[in-house]
């Protein structure tokens, strides 16, 4: 699989669709805040899984990252996660590793884009983070 050819890091139209579907901007802001808080652990989990050759965990982590990224408009991360999923399904762990190693820098760009669009997320109590329903 080749390198991602994304033209944008973040597409706000996904957020607009979600706001229209839910008719709740506060809900969407909370969802995006949860996504931002969980982004680094998601990326770390995926990178760790491919580096330790745990294809099952890597696939689970890649699917989680892909779905949550699509939902929040994080197009670059969604595309890379899609490549990882395809590589894993093709049993091409070296290619999956290569793609997964692109994720930390892409996650940083995504956080910056989301912060610019929404403003920095508000800090929440640590106890709430452990009960988040989005993986």
mmCIF file of the C-alpha atoms, coordinates in Angstrom:
data_MODEL
# 
_entry.id   MODEL 
# 
loop_
_atom_site.group_PDB 
_atom_site.id 
_atom_site.type_symbol 
_atom_site.label_atom_id 
_atom_site.label_alt_id 
_atom_site.label_comp_id 
_atom_site.label_asym_id 
_atom_site.label_entity_id 
_atom_site.label_seq_id 
_atom_site.pdbx_PDB_ins_code 
_atom_site.Cartn_x 
_atom_site.Cartn_y 
_atom_site.Cartn_z 
_atom_site.occupancy 
_atom_site.B_iso_or_equiv 
_atom_site.pdbx_formal_charge 
_atom_site.auth_seq_id 
_atom_site.auth_comp_id 
_atom_site.auth_asym_id 
_atom_site.auth_atom_id 
_atom_site.pdbx_PDB_model_num 
ATOM 1   C CA . UNK A 1 1   ? 0.000   0.000   0.000  1.00 0.00 ? 1   UNK A CA 1 
ATOM 2   C CA . UNK A 1 2   ? 1.344   3.422   -0.864 1.00 0.00 ? 2   UNK A CA 1 
ATOM 3   C CA . UNK A 1 3   ? 1.707   6.454   1.322  1.00 0.00 ? 3   UNK A CA 1 
ATOM 4   C CA . UNK A 1 4   ? -1.502  8.323   2.129  1.00 0.00 ? 4   UNK A CA 1 
ATOM 5   C CA . UNK A 1 5   ? -2.469  11.020  -0.341 1.00 0.00 ? 5   UNK A CA 1 
ATOM 6   C CA . UNK A 1 6   ? -4.783  13.041  1.885  1.00 0.00 ? 6   UNK A CA 1 
ATOM 7   C CA . UNK A 1 7   ? -5.298  16.643  0.902  1.00 0.00 ? 7   UNK A CA 1 
ATOM 8   C CA . UNK A 1 8   ? -6.694  17.678  4.279  1.00 0.00 ? 8   UNK A CA 1 
ATOM 9   C CA . UNK A 1 9   ? -6.129  16.801  7.908  1.00 0.00 ? 9   UNK A CA 1 
ATOM 10  C CA . UNK A 1 10  ? -9.615  17.751  9.081  1.00 0.00 ? 10  UNK A CA 1 
ATOM 11  C CA . UNK A 1 11  ? -12.906 18.058  7.208  1.00 0.00 ? 11  UNK A CA 1 
ATOM 12  C CA . UNK A 1 12  ? -15.467 20.044  9.221  1.00 0.00 ? 12  UNK A CA 1 
ATOM 13  C CA . UNK A 1 13  ? -18.335 18.782  7.049  1.00 0.00 ? 13  UNK A CA 1 
ATOM 14  C CA . UNK A 1 14  ? -18.359 15.561  9.122  1.00 0.00 ? 14  UNK A CA 1 
ATOM 15  C CA . UNK A 1 15  ? -18.896 17.636  12.264 1.00 0.00 ? 15  UNK A CA 1 
ATOM 16  C CA . UNK A 1 16  ? -21.625 19.662  10.555 1.00 0.00 ? 16  UNK A CA 1 
ATOM 17  C CA . UNK A 1 17  ? -23.420 16.444  9.536  1.00 0.00 ? 17  UNK A CA 1 
ATOM 18  C CA . UNK A 1 18  ? -23.149 15.130  13.080 1.00 0.00 ? 18  UNK A CA 1 
ATOM 19  C CA . UNK A 1 19  ? -24.527 18.399  14.473 1.00 0.00 ? 19  UNK A CA 1 
ATOM 20  C CA . UNK A 1 20  ? -27.424 18.225  12.007 1.00 0.00 ? 20  UNK A CA 1 
ATOM 21  C CA . UNK A 1 21  ? -28.119 14.582  12.877 1.00 0.00 ? 21  UNK A CA 1 
ATOM 22  C CA . UNK A 1 22  ? -28.009 15.117  16.633 1.00 0.00 ? 22  UNK A CA 1 
ATOM 23  C CA . UNK A 1 23  ? -29.284 18.712  16.623 1.00 0.00 ? 23  UNK A CA 1 
ATOM 24  C CA . UNK A 1 24  ? -26.918 19.285  19.522 1.00 0.00 ? 24  UNK A CA 1 
ATOM 25  C CA . UNK A 1 25  ? -23.743 21.311  19.169 1.00 0.00 ? 25  UNK A CA 1 
ATOM 26  C CA . UNK A 1 26  ? -22.836 20.680  22.859 1.00 0.00 ? 26  UNK A CA 1 
ATOM 27  C CA . UNK A 1 27  ? -23.032 16.913  22.269 1.00 0.00 ? 27  UNK A CA 1 
ATOM 28  C CA . UNK A 1 28  ? -20.747 17.173  19.252 1.00 0.00 ? 28  UNK A CA 1 
ATOM 29  C CA . UNK A 1 29  ? -18.266 19.355  21.154 1.00 0.00 ? 29  UNK A CA 1 
ATOM 30  C CA . UNK A 1 30  ? -18.207 16.779  23.965 1.00 0.00 ? 30  UNK A CA 1 
ATOM 31  C CA . UNK A 1 31  ? -17.729 13.973  21.458 1.00 0.00 ? 31  UNK A CA 1 
ATOM 32  C CA . UNK A 1 32  ? -14.838 15.781  19.785 1.00 0.00 ? 32  UNK A CA 1 
ATOM 33  C CA . UNK A 1 33  ? -13.300 16.522  23.186 1.00 0.00 ? 33  UNK A CA 1 
ATOM 34  C CA . UNK A 1 34  ? -13.487 12.830  24.046 1.00 0.00 ? 34  UNK A CA 1 
ATOM 35  C CA . UNK A 1 35  ? -11.915 11.979  20.686 1.00 0.00 ? 35  UNK A CA 1 
ATOM 36  C CA . UNK A 1 36  ? -9.058  14.404  21.361 1.00 0.00 ? 36  UNK A CA 1 
ATOM 37  C CA . UNK A 1 37  ? -8.416  13.017  24.853 1.00 0.00 ? 37  UNK A CA 1 
ATOM 38  C CA . UNK A 1 38  ? -8.412  9.461   23.600 1.00 0.00 ? 38  UNK A CA 1 
ATOM 39  C CA . UNK A 1 39  ? -6.419  10.076  20.421 1.00 0.00 ? 39  UNK A CA 1 
ATOM 40  C CA . UNK A 1 40  ? -2.922  9.552   21.828 1.00 0.00 ? 40  UNK A CA 1 
ATOM 41  C CA . UNK A 1 41  ? -3.860  6.313   23.655 1.00 0.00 ? 41  UNK A CA 1 
ATOM 42  C CA . UNK A 1 42  ? -5.563  5.008   20.499 1.00 0.00 ? 42  UNK A CA 1 
ATOM 43  C CA . UNK A 1 43  ? -2.549  5.760   18.342 1.00 0.00 ? 43  UNK A CA 1 
ATOM 44  C CA . UNK A 1 44  ? -0.145  4.327   20.936 1.00 0.00 ? 44  UNK A CA 1 
ATOM 45  C CA . UNK A 1 45  ? -2.211  1.141   21.169 1.00 0.00 ? 45  UNK A CA 1 
ATOM 46  C CA . UNK A 1 46  ? -2.153  0.680   17.405 1.00 0.00 ? 46  UNK A CA 1 
ATOM 47  C CA . UNK A 1 47  ? 1.548   1.419   17.005 1.00 0.00 ? 47  UNK A CA 1 
ATOM 48  C CA . UNK A 1 48  ? 2.432   -0.872  19.927 1.00 0.00 ? 48  UNK A CA 1 
ATOM 49  C CA . UNK A 1 49  ? 0.313   -3.683  18.481 1.00 0.00 ? 49  UNK A CA 1 
ATOM 50  C CA . UNK A 1 50  ? 1.920   -3.580  15.042 1.00 0.00 ? 50  UNK A CA 1 
ATOM 51  C CA . UNK A 1 51  ? 5.416   -3.257  16.504 1.00 0.00 ? 51  UNK A CA 1 
ATOM 52  C CA . UNK A 1 52  ? 4.829   -6.356  18.649 1.00 0.00 ? 52  UNK A CA 1 
ATOM 53  C CA . UNK A 1 53  ? 3.223   -8.217  15.711 1.00 0.00 ? 53  UNK A CA 1 
ATOM 54  C CA . UNK A 1 54  ? -0.136  -8.521  17.473 1.00 0.00 ? 54  UNK A CA 1 
ATOM 55  C CA . UNK A 1 55  ? -2.292  -8.417  14.360 1.00 0.00 ? 55  UNK A CA 1 
ATOM 56  C CA . UNK A 1 56  ? -5.557  -9.011  16.224 1.00 0.00 ? 56  UNK A CA 1 
ATOM 57  C CA . UNK A 1 57  ? -5.010  -6.078  18.613 1.00 0.00 ? 57  UNK A CA 1 
ATOM 58  C CA . UNK A 1 58  ? -3.707  -3.940  15.750 1.00 0.00 ? 58  UNK A CA 1 
ATOM 59  C CA . UNK A 1 59  ? -6.826  -4.601  13.686 1.00 0.00 ? 59  UNK A CA 1 
ATOM 60  C CA . UNK A 1 60  ? -9.095  -3.789  16.622 1.00 0.00 ? 60  UNK A CA 1 
ATOM 61  C CA . UNK A 1 61  ? -7.167  -0.577  17.323 1.00 0.00 ? 61  UNK A CA 1 
ATOM 62  C CA . UNK A 1 62  ? -7.079  0.432   13.646 1.00 0.00 ? 62  UNK A CA 1 
ATOM 63  C CA . UNK A 1 63  ? -10.820 -0.077  13.248 1.00 0.00 ? 63  UNK A CA 1 
ATOM 64  C CA . UNK A 1 64  ? -11.499 1.943   16.399 1.00 0.00 ? 64  UNK A CA 1 
ATOM 65  C CA . UNK A 1 65  ? -9.269  4.770   15.204 1.00 0.00 ? 65  UNK A CA 1 
ATOM 66  C CA . UNK A 1 66  ? -10.766 4.698   11.708 1.00 0.00 ? 66  UNK A CA 1 
ATOM 67  C CA . UNK A 1 67  ? -14.393 4.859   12.838 1.00 0.00 ? 67  UNK A CA 1 
ATOM 68  C CA . UNK A 1 68  ? -13.852 7.577   15.426 1.00 0.00 ? 68  UNK A CA 1 
ATOM 69  C CA . UNK A 1 69  ? -11.747 9.594   12.987 1.00 0.00 ? 69  UNK A CA 1 
ATOM 70  C CA . UNK A 1 70  ? -14.370 9.386   10.253 1.00 0.00 ? 70  UNK A CA 1 
ATOM 71  C CA . UNK A 1 71  ? -17.041 10.500  12.696 1.00 0.00 ? 71  UNK A CA 1 
ATOM 72  C CA . UNK A 1 72  ? -15.064 13.565  13.794 1.00 0.00 ? 72  UNK A CA 1 
ATOM 73  C CA . UNK A 1 73  ? -13.764 14.551  10.357 1.00 0.00 ? 73  UNK A CA 1 
ATOM 74  C CA . UNK A 1 74  ? -10.147 13.549  11.004 1.00 0.00 ? 74  UNK A CA 1 
ATOM 75  C CA . UNK A 1 75  ? -9.648  12.558  7.386  1.00 0.00 ? 75  UNK A CA 1 
ATOM 76  C CA . UNK A 1 76  ? -5.884  12.012  7.389  1.00 0.00 ? 76  UNK A CA 1 
ATOM 77  C CA . UNK A 1 77  ? -6.032  9.680   10.388 1.00 0.00 ? 77  UNK A CA 1 
ATOM 78  C CA . UNK A 1 78  ? -9.041  7.844   8.955  1.00 0.00 ? 78  UNK A CA 1 
ATOM 79  C CA . UNK A 1 79  ? -7.179  7.270   5.706  1.00 0.00 ? 79  UNK A CA 1 
ATOM 80  C CA . UNK A 1 80  ? -4.012  5.984   7.390  1.00 0.00 ? 80  UNK A CA 1 
ATOM 81  C CA . UNK A 1 81  ? -6.071  3.717   9.659  1.00 0.00 ? 81  UNK A CA 1 
ATOM 82  C CA . UNK A 1 82  ? -7.849  2.387   6.568  1.00 0.00 ? 82  UNK A CA 1 
ATOM 83  C CA . UNK A 1 83  ? -4.489  1.535   4.981  1.00 0.00 ? 83  UNK A CA 1 
ATOM 84  C CA . UNK A 1 84  ? -3.435  -0.248  8.188  1.00 0.00 ? 84  UNK A CA 1 
ATOM 85  C CA . UNK A 1 85  ? -6.681  -2.244  8.214  1.00 0.00 ? 85  UNK A CA 1 
ATOM 86  C CA . UNK A 1 86  ? -6.203  -3.247  4.567  1.00 0.00 ? 86  UNK A CA 1 
ATOM 87  C CA . UNK A 1 87  ? -2.573  -4.236  5.166  1.00 0.00 ? 87  UNK A CA 1 
ATOM 88  C CA . UNK A 1 88  ? -3.512  -6.311  8.200  1.00 0.00 ? 88  UNK A CA 1 
ATOM 89  C CA . UNK A 1 89  ? -6.326  -8.037  6.320  1.00 0.00 ? 89  UNK A CA 1 
ATOM 90  C CA . UNK A 1 90  ? -3.808  -8.831  3.568  1.00 0.00 ? 90  UNK A CA 1 
ATOM 91  C CA . UNK A 1 91  ? -1.420  -10.239 6.212  1.00 0.00 ? 91  UNK A CA 1 
ATOM 92  C CA . UNK A 1 92  ? 1.165   -7.610  5.295  1.00 0.00 ? 92  UNK A CA 1 
ATOM 93  C CA . UNK A 1 93  ? 2.483   -6.681  8.733  1.00 0.00 ? 93  UNK A CA 1 
ATOM 94  C CA . UNK A 1 94  ? 5.536   -4.778  7.409  1.00 0.00 ? 94  UNK A CA 1 
ATOM 95  C CA . UNK A 1 95  ? 3.259   -2.501  5.360  1.00 0.00 ? 95  UNK A CA 1 
ATOM 96  C CA . UNK A 1 96  ? 0.907   -2.076  8.343  1.00 0.00 ? 96  UNK A CA 1 
ATOM 97  C CA . UNK A 1 97  ? 3.898   -1.089  10.497 1.00 0.00 ? 97  UNK A CA 1 
ATOM 98  C CA . UNK A 1 98  ? 5.036   1.408   7.895  1.00 0.00 ? 98  UNK A CA 1 
ATOM 99  C CA . UNK A 1 99  ? 1.604   3.048   7.809  1.00 0.00 ? 99  UNK A CA 1 
ATOM 100 C CA . UNK A 1 100 ? 1.141   2.934   11.593 1.00 0.00 ? 100 UNK A CA 1 
ATOM 101 C CA . UNK A 1 101 ? 4.409   4.783   12.111 1.00 0.00 ? 101 UNK A CA 1 
ATOM 102 C CA . UNK A 1 102 ? 2.851   7.726   10.241 1.00 0.00 ? 102 UNK A CA 1 
ATOM 103 C CA . UNK A 1 103 ? 0.114   8.005   12.862 1.00 0.00 ? 103 UNK A CA 1 
ATOM 104 C CA . UNK A 1 104 ? 1.831   9.964   15.662 1.00 0.00 ? 104 UNK A CA 1 
ATOM 105 C CA . UNK A 1 105 ? 2.673   12.914  13.400 1.00 0.00 ? 105 UNK A CA 1 
ATOM 106 C CA . UNK A 1 106 ? -0.778  12.770  11.792 1.00 0.00 ? 106 UNK A CA 1 
ATOM 107 C CA . UNK A 1 107 ? -2.379  12.730  15.246 1.00 0.00 ? 107 UNK A CA 1 
ATOM 108 C CA . UNK A 1 108 ? -0.480  15.866  16.173 1.00 0.00 ? 108 UNK A CA 1 
ATOM 109 C CA . UNK A 1 109 ? -1.672  17.616  13.009 1.00 0.00 ? 109 UNK A CA 1 
ATOM 110 C CA . UNK A 1 110 ? -5.227  16.477  13.756 1.00 0.00 ? 110 UNK A CA 1 
ATOM 111 C CA . UNK A 1 111 ? -5.129  17.781  17.334 1.00 0.00 ? 111 UNK A CA 1 
ATOM 112 C CA . UNK A 1 112 ? -3.839  21.122  16.076 1.00 0.00 ? 112 UNK A CA 1 
ATOM 113 C CA . UNK A 1 113 ? -6.571  21.321  13.419 1.00 0.00 ? 113 UNK A CA 1 
ATOM 114 C CA . UNK A 1 114 ? -9.300  20.422  15.917 1.00 0.00 ? 114 UNK A CA 1 
ATOM 115 C CA . UNK A 1 115 ? -7.943  22.934  18.423 1.00 0.00 ? 115 UNK A CA 1 
ATOM 116 C CA . UNK A 1 116 ? -8.000  25.644  15.751 1.00 0.00 ? 116 UNK A CA 1 
ATOM 117 C CA . UNK A 1 117 ? -11.545 24.758  14.735 1.00 0.00 ? 117 UNK A CA 1 
ATOM 118 C CA . UNK A 1 118 ? -13.074 24.192  18.179 1.00 0.00 ? 118 UNK A CA 1 
ATOM 119 C CA . UNK A 1 119 ? -10.615 25.891  20.492 1.00 0.00 ? 119 UNK A CA 1 
ATOM 120 C CA . UNK A 1 120 ? -8.619  23.923  23.047 1.00 0.00 ? 120 UNK A CA 1 
ATOM 121 C CA . UNK A 1 121 ? -10.764 21.277  24.777 1.00 0.00 ? 121 UNK A CA 1 
ATOM 122 C CA . UNK A 1 122 ? -11.800 21.984  28.349 1.00 0.00 ? 122 UNK A CA 1 
ATOM 123 C CA . UNK A 1 123 ? -10.129 19.901  31.028 1.00 0.00 ? 123 UNK A CA 1 
ATOM 124 C CA . UNK A 1 124 ? -12.383 17.284  32.578 1.00 0.00 ? 124 UNK A CA 1 
ATOM 125 C CA . UNK A 1 125 ? -11.973 15.348  35.790 1.00 0.00 ? 125 UNK A CA 1 
ATOM 126 C CA . UNK A 1 126 ? -9.838  12.224  35.440 1.00 0.00 ? 126 UNK A CA 1 
ATOM 127 C CA . UNK A 1 127 ? -12.638 10.075  36.857 1.00 0.00 ? 127 UNK A CA 1 
ATOM 128 C CA . UNK A 1 128 ? -14.813 10.918  33.872 1.00 0.00 ? 128 UNK A CA 1 
ATOM 129 C CA . UNK A 1 129 ? -12.172 9.859   31.368 1.00 0.00 ? 129 UNK A CA 1 
ATOM 130 C CA . UNK A 1 130 ? -12.287 6.271   32.534 1.00 0.00 ? 130 UNK A CA 1 
ATOM 131 C CA . UNK A 1 131 ? -16.037 6.074   31.852 1.00 0.00 ? 131 UNK A CA 1 
ATOM 132 C CA . UNK A 1 132 ? -15.919 7.362   28.290 1.00 0.00 ? 132 UNK A CA 1 
ATOM 133 C CA . UNK A 1 133 ? -17.894 5.109   25.999 1.00 0.00 ? 133 UNK A CA 1 
ATOM 134 C CA . UNK A 1 134 ? -15.896 5.779   22.825 1.00 0.00 ? 134 UNK A CA 1 
ATOM 135 C CA . UNK A 1 135 ? -12.998 3.349   22.528 1.00 0.00 ? 135 UNK A CA 1 
# 
